[in-house]
Amino acid sequence: MLKLTDQEKQEIVRFIEAGKELPEKYRFLLFEDKREVELVWNGKTNEVCNIVLPFQTIEQVDEPRAEQPDDTSPQMELFSTDARGRQLKGWTNKLIWGDNKLILSSLKNGPLREEIEAQGGLKLIYIDPPFDVGADFSMDIEIGNETFTKKPNILEEIAYRDTWGQGADSFISMIYERLILMRDLLADDGSIYVHCDWRVNSYIRLALDEVFGDGSLRNEVIWVRSTNPKGSQHSTPKYSVFTDTIFFYSKSFKAPFNILDVREPLNEDELAEKYKYKDEKGRYYDGPIVRSMSMGPRPTLVYEYKGYTPPICGWRMKIEDLEELDRKGDLGWTSNRKPFRKLRLDNDLGKVVGNIWSDISLLNSQAEERLGYPTQKPEELLERIIKASSSEGDLVADFFCGSGTTAAVAEKLGRKWICTDLGKFAIHTTRKRMIGVQRQLKTDGKDYRAFEILNLGKYERQHFVGVNPNLREEKQRQQLAQKEAAFLDLILKAYRAEKVAQFESFHGKRAGRLVAIGPVNLPVTRLFVEEIILECRKKHITKVDILGFEFEMGLFPNVLDEARGKGIDIAPKYIPAEVFDKRAVEKNQVVFHDVSYIEVKPHVKKGKNGQPATVAVELTDFSVFYSQDSIAQAEDALGKTKKVGSRIVVEKGQIVKLTKDKKGVMQRETLTGHWTDWIDYWSVDFDFESKREIIRVQDPESGETREEWTGDYIFENEWQSFRTKKDRSLELKSVAHEVTPGRRKIAVKVVDIFGNDTMTIVEVTV
């Protein structure tokens, strides 16, 4: 029942009739659900994304790297596996590429939620969102002895603009909706840690209070990440900042907190002050204390041990127990040769950790775990958080995973994990890191889990186009047909091509070349290309660009050679996801890259004298066609300055360093001197079509879940070679892998130094 005076009611009517906003006081008078303190920003809404999209499995890594046919793994004893060592049962860790809002909504509301709940629910979330307003997603990439700065792709730029385009308003809108989704996904006894700094910690604190409730804050942790801040102390009139804030919230007081697992070790001075005695092995003791330990009935015999005969009534410890204490070094002797038991304290427990963490520093430039990621956090930091707020076997998550520190630490500590990121380079960095972790655990004889790389793929594209995935199939087809014309117009505009209508296979024309656009939700297939070739021959067309989101594996380069043999020049190009941002299209920022291609050579060895047949794969060529800036523009920019300088650019698949000397002479040096310089990673699936990709789909009306085969197969990563910070070398031939006789398809995946992957398939007969 509203308690408004007549004057207040009349005032409300006047404001409404005049089309004016009501004064702020009426927000509290009109609505029952009011808060004493509330965070308000422009555009605030309680609407939360509830879209459910199926997850596509694009890769699975069970064995970190099989070196020989009889290679075994400790995980084969822990999990149910098949003859190839592939995990068949149990939770598979998940590395997911895409917009975390859609991912969180699909995890919360979709079929995968059942799988999460079957693991006991999501017990811990750690996030380190992009709180640095100056962050731009750029990455430094090593090329030989040089460092090249990779610019962010348009998707990353869009994410940056969406997060910071309207300052704090857009940042809070971004994080608020995601925090609600995380809260609803979190188990009832789960916890969340949110990492931020002075720029946004006040906003995030209020957002967390509003989402989780005022009483849910456990701690505000101050991380002293450095005691030696870099930069001039006089550049700005303020104190240097060398701390971050980590907010620790729990969904309920049932959430575990293992404080004894994260005690801070004591140093020598603290140990000497706390404990009185130190033995010859350097161990500290709070003794000597003589203990009379009752070990059952009093002995009737007098025991003699090392020259001391205790009285029957004075010492009740059995002779074998004295011997055991002596063997462990825990038996001491007083000055008059009386034995005593040292009460040894476990020095590893140390002191209780407070909310100021000054014992964990930022990673230095030479740290072994450093991967060159600008916001990478030390593993020691995540180890404390994961140990404190989860137990072995629990499921933890990080939805801004960056270089994969959370996943790496979780794996080492025996936790299950889900990690996501929008950046493709972040997913690739995490993949390499996790394979490295698996390899080390395997070497150490410890257990590890399989992990799979997922995305929302074509389903996310349908969402961008506007197709409702919750409709029945026929309705989806109708809606897709209605929107297809608008979609084609969008692609043509982004490609800067004019529309044509007189062809069956072509949609546009640009610079004397006809343009064909592949479907939004399917790869460009051989049949699609053959229909284009057929129309080209009928109408004497010789130059064609084919634009597609994906291309059927194994389609190139063979189909290009066939077309050239018929006098047709076909240029396949990838449609980037950036086409769905109208701002990028309007500004002509969308770049369509030529499709990279891989050449491989299989080495088949037939089995003789009872020996099994084997096949190895050799990587023989890899071509890319990327551009970032241009040589002409870079030379022009360097020429306009009087200073000596250099710049690195990418033009048509070559990375070139431009240098201007003191005399103003410009020199060019190609850094990618060999095709292998473009490769960061490659891997092999020796039996590609052995595992179908099955997705779980919810019926929009009944809510029931059914499994469907997408028609695709999962790439099972059985062997890989990649560059690391320490070792820049790359093997170009895989191990000889044991195979059964017959015909099979082998898939080879190559990831370039920008994090983009290309796959090809080769058929062999053994």
mmCIF file with all atom_site columns, C-alpha atoms in Angstrom, residues 24-196:
data_model
loop_
_atom_site.group_PDB
_atom_site.id
_atom_site.type_symbol
_atom_site.label_atom_id
_atom_site.label_alt_id
_atom_site.label_comp_id
_atom_site.label_asym_id
_atom_site.label_entity_id
_atom_site.label_seq_id
_atom_site.pdbx_PDB_ins_code
_atom_site.Cartn_x
_atom_site.Cartn_y
_atom_site.Cartn_z
_atom_site.occupancy
_atom_site.B_iso_or_equiv
_atom_site.pdbx_formal_charge
_atom_site.auth_seq_id
_atom_site.auth_comp_id
_atom_site.auth_asym_id
_atom_site.auth_atom_id
_atom_site.pdbx_PDB_model_num
ATOM 1   C CA . GLU A 1 24  ? 14.710 11.033  -7.309  1.00 0.00 ? 24  GLU A CA 1
ATOM 2   C CA . LYS A 1 25  ? 12.746 10.866  -4.044  1.00 0.00 ? 25  LYS A CA 1
ATOM 3   C CA . TYR A 1 26  ? 9.856  9.084   -5.775  1.00 0.00 ? 26  TYR A CA 1
ATOM 4   C CA . ARG A 1 27  ? 12.061 6.142   -6.660  1.00 0.00 ? 27  ARG A CA 1
ATOM 5   C CA . PHE A 1 28  ? 12.126 5.311   -2.947  1.00 0.00 ? 28  PHE A CA 1
ATOM 6   C CA . LEU A 1 29  ? 8.489  6.231   -2.272  1.00 0.00 ? 29  LEU A CA 1
ATOM 7   C CA . LEU A 1 30  ? 6.980  4.281   -5.172  1.00 0.00 ? 30  LEU A CA 1
ATOM 8   C CA . PHE A 1 31  ? 8.909  1.009   -5.026  1.00 0.00 ? 31  PHE A CA 1
ATOM 9   C CA . GLU A 1 32  ? 8.864  -1.412  -2.119  1.00 0.00 ? 32  GLU A CA 1
ATOM 10  C CA . ASP A 1 33  ? 12.101 -3.156  -3.132  1.00 0.00 ? 33  ASP A CA 1
ATOM 11  C CA . LYS A 1 34  ? 14.384 -0.324  -2.088  1.00 0.00 ? 34  LYS A CA 1
ATOM 12  C CA . ARG A 1 35  ? 17.908 -0.493  -0.729  1.00 0.00 ? 35  ARG A CA 1
ATOM 13  C CA . GLU A 1 36  ? 19.597 1.683   1.818   1.00 0.00 ? 36  GLU A CA 1
ATOM 14  C CA . VAL A 1 37  ? 22.609 1.938   -0.502  1.00 0.00 ? 37  VAL A CA 1
ATOM 15  C CA . GLU A 1 38  ? 22.352 1.269   -4.233  1.00 0.00 ? 38  GLU A CA 1
ATOM 16  C CA . LEU A 1 39  ? 24.671 1.634   -7.207  1.00 0.00 ? 39  LEU A CA 1
ATOM 17  C CA . VAL A 1 40  ? 22.933 3.550   -10.003 1.00 0.00 ? 40  VAL A CA 1
ATOM 18  C CA . TRP A 1 41  ? 24.275 4.260   -13.480 1.00 0.00 ? 41  TRP A CA 1
ATOM 19  C CA . ASN A 1 42  ? 22.978 5.382   -16.841 1.00 0.00 ? 42  ASN A CA 1
ATOM 20  C CA . GLY A 1 43  ? 21.201 2.512   -18.589 1.00 0.00 ? 43  GLY A CA 1
ATOM 21  C CA . LYS A 1 44  ? 20.945 0.240   -15.543 1.00 0.00 ? 44  LYS A CA 1
ATOM 22  C CA . THR A 1 45  ? 18.606 -2.692  -16.065 1.00 0.00 ? 45  THR A CA 1
ATOM 23  C CA . ASN A 1 46  ? 17.792 -5.911  -14.247 1.00 0.00 ? 46  ASN A CA 1
ATOM 24  C CA . GLU A 1 47  ? 17.395 -7.785  -17.536 1.00 0.00 ? 47  GLU A CA 1
ATOM 25  C CA . VAL A 1 48  ? 19.907 -10.638 -17.787 1.00 0.00 ? 48  VAL A CA 1
ATOM 26  C CA . CYS A 1 49  ? 20.841 -12.678 -20.848 1.00 0.00 ? 49  CYS A CA 1
ATOM 27  C CA . ASN A 1 50  ? 19.027 -16.045 -20.891 1.00 0.00 ? 50  ASN A CA 1
ATOM 28  C CA . ILE A 1 51  ? 20.073 -17.322 -24.317 1.00 0.00 ? 51  ILE A CA 1
ATOM 29  C CA . VAL A 1 52  ? 21.069 -20.988 -24.534 1.00 0.00 ? 52  VAL A CA 1
ATOM 30  C CA . LEU A 1 53  ? 23.436 -21.944 -27.341 1.00 0.00 ? 53  LEU A CA 1
ATOM 31  C CA . PRO A 1 54  ? 24.950 -25.433 -27.820 1.00 0.00 ? 54  PRO A CA 1
ATOM 32  C CA . PHE A 1 55  ? 28.693 -25.768 -27.301 1.00 0.00 ? 55  PHE A CA 1
ATOM 33  C CA . GLN A 1 56  ? 30.779 -27.106 -30.191 1.00 0.00 ? 56  GLN A CA 1
ATOM 34  C CA . THR A 1 57  ? 33.799 -29.254 -29.314 1.00 0.00 ? 57  THR A CA 1
ATOM 35  C CA . ILE A 1 58  ? 36.597 -28.235 -31.663 1.00 0.00 ? 58  ILE A CA 1
ATOM 36  C CA . GLU A 1 59  ? 39.496 -30.065 -30.026 1.00 0.00 ? 59  GLU A CA 1
ATOM 37  C CA . GLN A 1 60  ? 40.222 -32.536 -27.244 1.00 0.00 ? 60  GLN A CA 1
ATOM 38  C CA . VAL A 1 61  ? 43.540 -33.213 -25.513 1.00 0.00 ? 61  VAL A CA 1
ATOM 39  C CA . ASP A 1 62  ? 43.688 -36.459 -23.535 1.00 0.00 ? 62  ASP A CA 1
ATOM 40  C CA . GLU A 1 63  ? 47.337 -37.440 -23.811 1.00 0.00 ? 63  GLU A CA 1
ATOM 41  C CA . PRO A 1 64  ? 49.743 -34.492 -23.715 1.00 0.00 ? 64  PRO A CA 1
ATOM 42  C CA . ARG A 1 65  ? 51.964 -36.170 -26.305 1.00 0.00 ? 65  ARG A CA 1
ATOM 43  C CA . ALA A 1 66  ? 52.334 -39.812 -27.273 1.00 0.00 ? 66  ALA A CA 1
ATOM 44  C CA . GLU A 1 67  ? 56.004 -40.495 -27.990 1.00 0.00 ? 67  GLU A CA 1
ATOM 45  C CA . GLN A 1 68  ? 55.657 -44.145 -28.865 1.00 0.00 ? 68  GLN A CA 1
ATOM 46  C CA . PRO A 1 69  ? 52.855 -46.627 -29.545 1.00 0.00 ? 69  PRO A CA 1
ATOM 47  C CA . ASP A 1 70  ? 52.971 -48.280 -26.110 1.00 0.00 ? 70  ASP A CA 1
ATOM 48  C CA . ASP A 1 71  ? 53.031 -44.952 -24.231 1.00 0.00 ? 71  ASP A CA 1
ATOM 49  C CA . THR A 1 72  ? 50.891 -45.099 -21.098 1.00 0.00 ? 72  THR A CA 1
ATOM 50  C CA . SER A 1 73  ? 49.639 -42.489 -18.706 1.00 0.00 ? 73  SER A CA 1
ATOM 51  C CA . PRO A 1 74  ? 48.719 -42.404 -15.007 1.00 0.00 ? 74  PRO A CA 1
ATOM 52  C CA . GLN A 1 75  ? 45.307 -41.073 -15.952 1.00 0.00 ? 75  GLN A CA 1
ATOM 53  C CA . MET A 1 76  ? 44.494 -44.437 -17.537 1.00 0.00 ? 76  MET A CA 1
ATOM 54  C CA . GLU A 1 77  ? 44.257 -45.847 -14.030 1.00 0.00 ? 77  GLU A CA 1
ATOM 55  C CA . LEU A 1 78  ? 42.221 -42.932 -12.699 1.00 0.00 ? 78  LEU A CA 1
ATOM 56  C CA . PHE A 1 79  ? 39.647 -42.631 -15.484 1.00 0.00 ? 79  PHE A CA 1
ATOM 57  C CA . SER A 1 80  ? 37.954 -45.043 -17.822 1.00 0.00 ? 80  SER A CA 1
ATOM 58  C CA . THR A 1 81  ? 39.842 -44.930 -21.121 1.00 0.00 ? 81  THR A CA 1
ATOM 59  C CA . ASP A 1 82  ? 39.879 -46.703 -24.449 1.00 0.00 ? 82  ASP A CA 1
ATOM 60  C CA . ALA A 1 83  ? 42.802 -48.425 -26.155 1.00 0.00 ? 83  ALA A CA 1
ATOM 61  C CA . ARG A 1 84  ? 44.200 -45.096 -27.376 1.00 0.00 ? 84  ARG A CA 1
ATOM 62  C CA . GLY A 1 85  ? 44.291 -43.644 -23.869 1.00 0.00 ? 85  GLY A CA 1
ATOM 63  C CA . ARG A 1 86  ? 41.338 -41.359 -24.519 1.00 0.00 ? 86  ARG A CA 1
ATOM 64  C CA . GLN A 1 87  ? 39.194 -40.471 -21.521 1.00 0.00 ? 87  GLN A CA 1
ATOM 65  C CA . LEU A 1 88  ? 35.730 -41.983 -21.835 1.00 0.00 ? 88  LEU A CA 1
ATOM 66  C CA . LYS A 1 89  ? 34.194 -41.205 -18.446 1.00 0.00 ? 89  LYS A CA 1
ATOM 67  C CA . GLY A 1 90  ? 34.441 -38.517 -15.839 1.00 0.00 ? 90  GLY A CA 1
ATOM 68  C CA . TRP A 1 91  ? 34.587 -34.748 -16.082 1.00 0.00 ? 91  TRP A CA 1
ATOM 69  C CA . THR A 1 92  ? 36.572 -33.256 -18.958 1.00 0.00 ? 92  THR A CA 1
ATOM 70  C CA . ASN A 1 93  ? 38.002 -29.792 -18.241 1.00 0.00 ? 93  ASN A CA 1
ATOM 71  C CA . LYS A 1 94  ? 36.722 -27.057 -20.541 1.00 0.00 ? 94  LYS A CA 1
ATOM 72  C CA . LEU A 1 95  ? 38.509 -24.203 -22.297 1.00 0.00 ? 95  LEU A CA 1
ATOM 73  C CA . ILE A 1 96  ? 35.870 -22.090 -24.063 1.00 0.00 ? 96  ILE A CA 1
ATOM 74  C CA . TRP A 1 97  ? 36.392 -19.373 -26.664 1.00 0.00 ? 97  TRP A CA 1
ATOM 75  C CA . GLY A 1 98  ? 33.745 -16.665 -27.016 1.00 0.00 ? 98  GLY A CA 1
ATOM 76  C CA . ASP A 1 99  ? 31.747 -13.877 -25.378 1.00 0.00 ? 99  ASP A CA 1
ATOM 77  C CA . ASN A 1 100 ? 31.512 -14.825 -21.712 1.00 0.00 ? 100 ASN A CA 1
ATOM 78  C CA . LYS A 1 101 ? 28.007 -13.369 -21.423 1.00 0.00 ? 101 LYS A CA 1
ATOM 79  C CA . LEU A 1 102 ? 26.680 -15.905 -23.937 1.00 0.00 ? 102 LEU A CA 1
ATOM 80  C CA . ILE A 1 103 ? 28.875 -18.622 -22.415 1.00 0.00 ? 103 ILE A CA 1
ATOM 81  C CA . LEU A 1 104 ? 27.652 -17.921 -18.869 1.00 0.00 ? 104 LEU A CA 1
ATOM 82  C CA . SER A 1 105 ? 24.022 -17.818 -19.998 1.00 0.00 ? 105 SER A CA 1
ATOM 83  C CA . SER A 1 106 ? 24.420 -21.122 -21.867 1.00 0.00 ? 106 SER A CA 1
ATOM 84  C CA . LEU A 1 107 ? 26.199 -22.743 -18.902 1.00 0.00 ? 107 LEU A CA 1
ATOM 85  C CA . LYS A 1 108 ? 23.585 -21.500 -16.442 1.00 0.00 ? 108 LYS A CA 1
ATOM 86  C CA . ASN A 1 109 ? 20.471 -22.356 -18.460 1.00 0.00 ? 109 ASN A CA 1
ATOM 87  C CA . GLY A 1 110 ? 21.623 -25.109 -20.819 1.00 0.00 ? 110 GLY A CA 1
ATOM 88  C CA . PRO A 1 111 ? 22.249 -28.861 -20.711 1.00 0.00 ? 111 PRO A CA 1
ATOM 89  C CA . LEU A 1 112 ? 25.825 -28.477 -19.461 1.00 0.00 ? 112 LEU A CA 1
ATOM 90  C CA . ARG A 1 113 ? 24.404 -27.226 -16.144 1.00 0.00 ? 113 ARG A CA 1
ATOM 91  C CA . GLU A 1 114 ? 23.416 -30.814 -15.300 1.00 0.00 ? 114 GLU A CA 1
ATOM 92  C CA . GLU A 1 115 ? 26.989 -31.953 -15.840 1.00 0.00 ? 115 GLU A CA 1
ATOM 93  C CA . ILE A 1 116 ? 28.258 -29.137 -13.601 1.00 0.00 ? 116 ILE A CA 1
ATOM 94  C CA . GLU A 1 117 ? 25.793 -30.054 -10.853 1.00 0.00 ? 117 GLU A CA 1
ATOM 95  C CA . ALA A 1 118 ? 26.826 -33.717 -11.129 1.00 0.00 ? 118 ALA A CA 1
ATOM 96  C CA . GLN A 1 119 ? 30.356 -32.613 -10.127 1.00 0.00 ? 119 GLN A CA 1
ATOM 97  C CA . GLY A 1 120 ? 29.003 -31.003 -6.964  1.00 0.00 ? 120 GLY A CA 1
ATOM 98  C CA . GLY A 1 121 ? 28.412 -27.625 -8.576  1.00 0.00 ? 121 GLY A CA 1
ATOM 99  C CA . LEU A 1 122 ? 30.744 -24.749 -9.292  1.00 0.00 ? 122 LEU A CA 1
ATOM 100 C CA . LYS A 1 123 ? 32.562 -24.119 -5.997  1.00 0.00 ? 123 LYS A CA 1
ATOM 101 C CA . LEU A 1 124 ? 34.914 -21.261 -6.847  1.00 0.00 ? 124 LEU A CA 1
ATOM 102 C CA . ILE A 1 125 ? 35.118 -18.448 -9.386  1.00 0.00 ? 125 ILE A CA 1
ATOM 103 C CA . TYR A 1 126 ? 38.146 -16.202 -9.804  1.00 0.00 ? 126 TYR A CA 1
ATOM 104 C CA . ILE A 1 127 ? 37.981 -13.373 -12.326 1.00 0.00 ? 127 ILE A CA 1
ATOM 105 C CA . ASP A 1 128 ? 40.426 -10.668 -13.291 1.00 0.00 ? 128 ASP A CA 1
ATOM 106 C CA . PRO A 1 129 ? 38.279 -8.518  -15.630 1.00 0.00 ? 129 PRO A CA 1
ATOM 107 C CA . PRO A 1 130 ? 39.820 -5.804  -17.843 1.00 0.00 ? 130 PRO A CA 1
ATOM 108 C CA . PHE A 1 131 ? 39.860 -3.066  -15.206 1.00 0.00 ? 131 PHE A CA 1
ATOM 109 C CA . ASP A 1 132 ? 42.705 -1.127  -16.832 1.00 0.00 ? 132 ASP A CA 1
ATOM 110 C CA . VAL A 1 133 ? 41.021 1.572   -18.901 1.00 0.00 ? 133 VAL A CA 1
ATOM 111 C CA . GLY A 1 134 ? 44.168 1.844   -21.031 1.00 0.00 ? 134 GLY A CA 1
ATOM 112 C CA . ALA A 1 135 ? 44.272 -1.848  -21.958 1.00 0.00 ? 135 ALA A CA 1
ATOM 113 C CA . ASP A 1 136 ? 43.989 -2.452  -25.707 1.00 0.00 ? 136 ASP A CA 1
ATOM 114 C CA . PHE A 1 137 ? 44.452 -6.237  -26.137 1.00 0.00 ? 137 PHE A CA 1
ATOM 115 C CA . SER A 1 138 ? 47.784 -5.754  -27.921 1.00 0.00 ? 138 SER A CA 1
ATOM 116 C CA . MET A 1 139 ? 50.269 -8.607  -27.645 1.00 0.00 ? 139 MET A CA 1
ATOM 117 C CA . ASP A 1 140 ? 54.034 -8.762  -28.081 1.00 0.00 ? 140 ASP A CA 1
ATOM 118 C CA . ILE A 1 141 ? 55.075 -11.671 -30.310 1.00 0.00 ? 141 ILE A CA 1
ATOM 119 C CA . GLU A 1 142 ? 58.642 -12.879 -30.735 1.00 0.00 ? 142 GLU A CA 1
ATOM 120 C CA . ILE A 1 143 ? 59.929 -13.173 -34.304 1.00 0.00 ? 143 ILE A CA 1
ATOM 121 C CA . GLY A 1 144 ? 63.517 -14.408 -34.192 1.00 0.00 ? 144 GLY A CA 1
ATOM 122 C CA . ASN A 1 145 ? 65.374 -11.829 -32.109 1.00 0.00 ? 145 ASN A CA 1
ATOM 123 C CA . GLU A 1 146 ? 62.731 -9.162  -32.683 1.00 0.00 ? 146 GLU A CA 1
ATOM 124 C CA . THR A 1 147 ? 59.457 -8.370  -30.932 1.00 0.00 ? 147 THR A CA 1
ATOM 125 C CA . PHE A 1 148 ? 56.392 -7.534  -32.996 1.00 0.00 ? 148 PHE A CA 1
ATOM 126 C CA . THR A 1 149 ? 53.305 -5.928  -31.446 1.00 0.00 ? 149 THR A CA 1
ATOM 127 C CA . LYS A 1 150 ? 50.169 -7.655  -32.681 1.00 0.00 ? 150 LYS A CA 1
ATOM 128 C CA . LYS A 1 151 ? 47.238 -5.284  -32.808 1.00 0.00 ? 151 LYS A CA 1
ATOM 129 C CA . PRO A 1 152 ? 43.909 -6.405  -31.353 1.00 0.00 ? 152 PRO A CA 1
ATOM 130 C CA . ASN A 1 153 ? 41.406 -7.792  -33.799 1.00 0.00 ? 153 ASN A CA 1
ATOM 131 C CA . ILE A 1 154 ? 38.145 -5.952  -34.302 1.00 0.00 ? 154 ILE A CA 1
ATOM 132 C CA . LEU A 1 155 ? 36.267 -8.265  -31.902 1.00 0.00 ? 155 LEU A CA 1
ATOM 133 C CA . GLU A 1 156 ? 38.701 -7.339  -29.149 1.00 0.00 ? 156 GLU A CA 1
ATOM 134 C CA . GLU A 1 157 ? 38.452 -3.661  -30.039 1.00 0.00 ? 157 GLU A CA 1
ATOM 135 C CA . ILE A 1 158 ? 34.670 -3.918  -29.932 1.00 0.00 ? 158 ILE A CA 1
ATOM 136 C CA . ALA A 1 159 ? 34.874 -5.583  -26.520 1.00 0.00 ? 159 ALA A CA 1
ATOM 137 C CA . TYR A 1 160 ? 37.106 -2.736  -25.359 1.00 0.00 ? 160 TYR A CA 1
ATOM 138 C CA . ARG A 1 161 ? 34.712 -0.099  -26.724 1.00 0.00 ? 161 ARG A CA 1
ATOM 139 C CA . ASP A 1 162 ? 31.700 -1.856  -25.181 1.00 0.00 ? 162 ASP A CA 1
ATOM 140 C CA . THR A 1 163 ? 33.493 -2.023  -21.832 1.00 0.00 ? 163 THR A CA 1
ATOM 141 C CA . TRP A 1 164 ? 34.856 1.513   -21.776 1.00 0.00 ? 164 TRP A CA 1
ATOM 142 C CA . GLY A 1 165 ? 32.998 3.363   -24.566 1.00 0.00 ? 165 GLY A CA 1
ATOM 143 C CA . GLN A 1 166 ? 30.892 5.300   -22.041 1.00 0.00 ? 166 GLN A CA 1
ATOM 144 C CA . GLY A 1 167 ? 33.425 5.233   -19.226 1.00 0.00 ? 167 GLY A CA 1
ATOM 145 C CA . ALA A 1 168 ? 32.356 3.779   -15.887 1.00 0.00 ? 168 ALA A CA 1
ATOM 146 C CA . ASP A 1 169 ? 28.707 3.397   -17.003 1.00 0.00 ? 169 ASP A CA 1
ATOM 147 C CA . SER A 1 170 ? 29.535 0.867   -19.707 1.00 0.00 ? 170 SER A CA 1
ATOM 148 C CA . PHE A 1 171 ? 32.085 -0.959  -17.524 1.00 0.00 ? 171 PHE A CA 1
ATOM 149 C CA . ILE A 1 172 ? 29.600 -1.429  -14.680 1.00 0.00 ? 172 ILE A CA 1
ATOM 150 C CA . SER A 1 173 ? 26.877 -2.520  -17.142 1.00 0.00 ? 173 SER A CA 1
ATOM 151 C CA . MET A 1 174 ? 29.266 -5.140  -18.535 1.00 0.00 ? 174 MET A CA 1
ATOM 152 C CA . ILE A 1 175 ? 30.417 -6.532  -15.180 1.00 0.00 ? 175 ILE A CA 1
ATOM 153 C CA . TYR A 1 176 ? 27.024 -6.276  -13.395 1.00 0.00 ? 176 TYR A CA 1
ATOM 154 C CA . GLU A 1 177 ? 25.177 -8.578  -15.795 1.00 0.00 ? 177 GLU A CA 1
ATOM 155 C CA . ARG A 1 178 ? 28.031 -11.082 -15.761 1.00 0.00 ? 178 ARG A CA 1
ATOM 156 C CA . LEU A 1 179 ? 28.205 -11.074 -11.950 1.00 0.00 ? 179 LEU A CA 1
ATOM 157 C CA . ILE A 1 180 ? 24.489 -11.943 -11.807 1.00 0.00 ? 180 ILE A CA 1
ATOM 158 C CA . LEU A 1 181 ? 25.034 -14.853 -14.199 1.00 0.00 ? 181 LEU A CA 1
ATOM 159 C CA . MET A 1 182 ? 28.054 -16.024 -12.170 1.00 0.00 ? 182 MET A CA 1
ATOM 160 C CA . ARG A 1 183 ? 26.088 -15.838 -8.923  1.00 0.00 ? 183 ARG A CA 1
ATOM 161 C CA . ASP A 1 184 ? 23.283 -17.960 -10.374 1.00 0.00 ? 184 ASP A CA 1
ATOM 162 C CA . LEU A 1 185 ? 25.772 -20.483 -11.763 1.00 0.00 ? 185 LEU A CA 1
ATOM 163 C CA . LEU A 1 186 ? 27.755 -20.707 -8.516  1.00 0.00 ? 186 LEU A CA 1
ATOM 164 C CA . ALA A 1 187 ? 26.948 -23.529 -6.056  1.00 0.00 ? 187 ALA A CA 1
ATOM 165 C CA . ASP A 1 188 ? 25.133 -22.600 -2.835  1.00 0.00 ? 188 ASP A CA 1
ATOM 166 C CA . ASP A 1 189 ? 28.381 -23.157 -0.942  1.00 0.00 ? 189 ASP A CA 1
ATOM 167 C CA . GLY A 1 190 ? 30.510 -21.435 -3.580  1.00 0.00 ? 190 GLY A CA 1
ATOM 168 C CA . SER A 1 191 ? 32.793 -18.390 -3.413  1.00 0.00 ? 191 SER A CA 1
ATOM 169 C CA . ILE A 1 192 ? 33.947 -15.735 -5.852  1.00 0.00 ? 192 ILE A CA 1
ATOM 170 C CA . TYR A 1 193 ? 37.148 -13.679 -5.930  1.00 0.00 ? 193 TYR A CA 1
ATOM 171 C CA . VAL A 1 194 ? 37.153 -10.529 -8.072  1.00 0.00 ? 194 VAL A CA 1
ATOM 172 C CA . HIS A 1 195 ? 40.516 -8.932  -8.857  1.00 0.00 ? 195 HIS A CA 1
ATOM 173 C CA . CYS A 1 196 ? 40.600 -5.180  -9.564  1.00 0.00 ? 196 CYS A CA 1
#
